[in-house]
Amino acid sequence: MADVLLGSERRVLISASALPPPETLLGRLDQLDLRMKNLKEAKCACEKEKRKAEERWKPARRRWFNVGC
C-alpha cells in the first residue's frame, strides 16, 4: 500500500508503522516521486507528439489506400 501513496502521505504511513525511517530513505522516496512525475510528463508529451504525427499522416494514408478504387 505504501507504494501507491505519494510524498508526505507515504512518509506518514511509513513513520506511523514503526520507528521513524532515516532521513536518507525519505530523501530517496522524494527523488523517486519526482522521477515518476517526470516520466509521466514525458510519456504524456510523447503521446501528444504521436497523435500529432498520426493526424498529419491521415490525409496521405487516405490518398494512398484509396488509389485505384
PDB file of C-alpha atoms in Angstrom:
ATOM      1  CA  MET A   1       0.000   0.000   0.000  1.00  0.00           C
ATOM      2  CA  ALA A   2       2.895   2.383   0.660  1.00  0.00           C
ATOM      3  CA  ASP A   3       3.990   2.383  -2.979  1.00  0.00           C
ATOM      4  CA  VAL A   4       0.586   3.736  -4.037  1.00  0.00           C
ATOM      5  CA  LEU A   5       0.862   6.808  -1.833  1.00  0.00           C
ATOM      6  CA  LEU A   6       2.979   9.782  -2.828  1.00  0.00           C
ATOM      7  CA  GLY A   7       5.037  12.334  -0.952  1.00  0.00           C
ATOM      8  CA  SER A   8       4.002  13.230   2.572  1.00  0.00           C
ATOM      9  CA  GLU A   9       1.207  10.629   2.661  1.00  0.00           C
ATOM     10  CA  ARG A  10       3.781   7.877   2.212  1.00  0.00           C
ATOM     11  CA  ARG A  11       6.027   9.441   4.837  1.00  0.00           C
ATOM     12  CA  VAL A  12       3.217   9.450   7.397  1.00  0.00           C
ATOM     13  CA  LEU A  13       2.339   5.833   6.631  1.00  0.00           C
ATOM     14  CA  ILE A  14       5.942   4.666   6.953  1.00  0.00           C
ATOM     15  CA  SER A  15       6.675   6.579  10.146  1.00  0.00           C
ATOM     16  CA  ALA A  16       3.367   5.576  11.761  1.00  0.00           C
ATOM     17  CA  SER A  17       4.075   1.847  11.494  1.00  0.00           C
ATOM     18  CA  ALA A  18       7.342   1.746  13.483  1.00  0.00           C
ATOM     19  CA  LEU A  19      10.359   3.831  14.299  1.00  0.00           C
ATOM     20  CA  PRO A  20      10.791   6.833  12.030  1.00  0.00           C
ATOM     21  CA  PRO A  21      12.738   5.961   8.886  1.00  0.00           C
ATOM     22  CA  PRO A  22      16.147   7.502   8.344  1.00  0.00           C
ATOM     23  CA  GLU A  23      16.241  10.842   6.538  1.00  0.00           C
ATOM     24  CA  THR A  24      18.138   9.234   3.663  1.00  0.00           C
ATOM     25  CA  LEU A  25      15.172   6.968   2.978  1.00  0.00           C
ATOM     26  CA  LEU A  26      12.750   9.883   2.988  1.00  0.00           C
ATOM     27  CA  GLY A  27      15.009  11.797   0.623  1.00  0.00           C
ATOM     28  CA  ARG A  28      15.207   8.779  -1.643  1.00  0.00           C
ATOM     29  CA  LEU A  29      11.413   8.444  -1.684  1.00  0.00           C
ATOM     30  CA  ASP A  30      11.135  12.101  -2.669  1.00  0.00           C
ATOM     31  CA  GLN A  31      13.617  11.512  -5.500  1.00  0.00           C
ATOM     32  CA  LEU A  32      11.619   8.524  -6.723  1.00  0.00           C
ATOM     33  CA  ASP A  33       8.379  10.513  -6.577  1.00  0.00           C
ATOM     34  CA  LEU A  34       9.979  13.273  -8.647  1.00  0.00           C
ATOM     35  CA  ARG A  35      11.331  10.794 -11.198  1.00  0.00           C
ATOM     36  CA  MET A  36       7.924   9.129 -11.548  1.00  0.00           C
ATOM     37  CA  LYS A  37       6.310  12.526 -12.092  1.00  0.00           C
ATOM     38  CA  ASN A  38       8.902  13.408 -14.747  1.00  0.00           C
ATOM     39  CA  LEU A  39       8.420  10.066 -16.506  1.00  0.00           C
ATOM     40  CA  LYS A  40       4.643  10.518 -16.581  1.00  0.00           C
ATOM     41  CA  GLU A  41       5.029  14.023 -18.019  1.00  0.00           C
ATOM     42  CA  ALA A  42       7.476  12.762 -20.648  1.00  0.00           C
ATOM     43  CA  LYS A  43       5.114   9.922 -21.570  1.00  0.00           C
ATOM     44  CA  CYS A  44       2.240  12.377 -21.996  1.00  0.00           C
ATOM     45  CA  ALA A  45       4.401  14.592 -24.215  1.00  0.00           C
ATOM     46  CA  CYS A  46       5.376  11.586 -26.364  1.00  0.00           C
ATOM     47  CA  GLU A  47       1.758  10.517 -26.715  1.00  0.00           C
ATOM     48  CA  LYS A  48       0.782  14.046 -27.800  1.00  0.00           C
ATOM     49  CA  GLU A  49       3.536  14.065 -30.432  1.00  0.00           C
ATOM     50  CA  LYS A  50       2.451  10.637 -31.651  1.00  0.00           C
ATOM     51  CA  ARG A  51      -1.150  11.825 -32.037  1.00  0.00           C
ATOM     52  CA  LYS A  52       0.025  14.924 -33.921  1.00  0.00           C
ATOM     53  CA  ALA A  53       2.080  12.775 -36.297  1.00  0.00           C
ATOM     54  CA  GLU A  54      -0.855  10.430 -36.862  1.00  0.00           C
ATOM     55  CA  GLU A  55      -3.110  13.395 -37.660  1.00  0.00           C
ATOM     56  CA  ARG A  56      -0.549  14.771 -40.129  1.00  0.00           C
ATOM     57  CA  TRP A  57      -0.338  11.448 -41.977  1.00  0.00           C
ATOM     58  CA  LYS A  58      -4.088  10.722 -42.141  1.00  0.00           C
ATOM     59  CA  PRO A  59      -4.654  12.543 -45.470  1.00  0.00           C
ATOM     60  CA  ALA A  60      -1.652  10.833 -47.064  1.00  0.00           C
ATOM     61  CA  ARG A  61      -2.834   7.422 -45.874  1.00  0.00           C
ATOM     62  CA  ARG A  62      -6.313   8.051 -47.254  1.00  0.00           C
ATOM     63  CA  ARG A  63      -4.892   9.018 -50.654  1.00  0.00           C
ATOM     64  CA  TRP A  64      -2.594   6.011 -50.726  1.00  0.00           C
ATOM     65  CA  PHE A  65      -5.219   3.456 -49.712  1.00  0.00           C
ATOM     66  CA  ASN A  66      -7.945   4.924 -51.944  1.00  0.00           C
ATOM     67  CA  VAL A  67      -5.852   4.896 -55.134  1.00  0.00           C
ATOM     68  CA  GLY A  68      -7.444   2.711 -57.801  1.00  0.00           C
ATOM     69  CA  CYS A  69     -10.771   2.208 -56.034  1.00  0.00           C
TER      70      CYS A  69
END
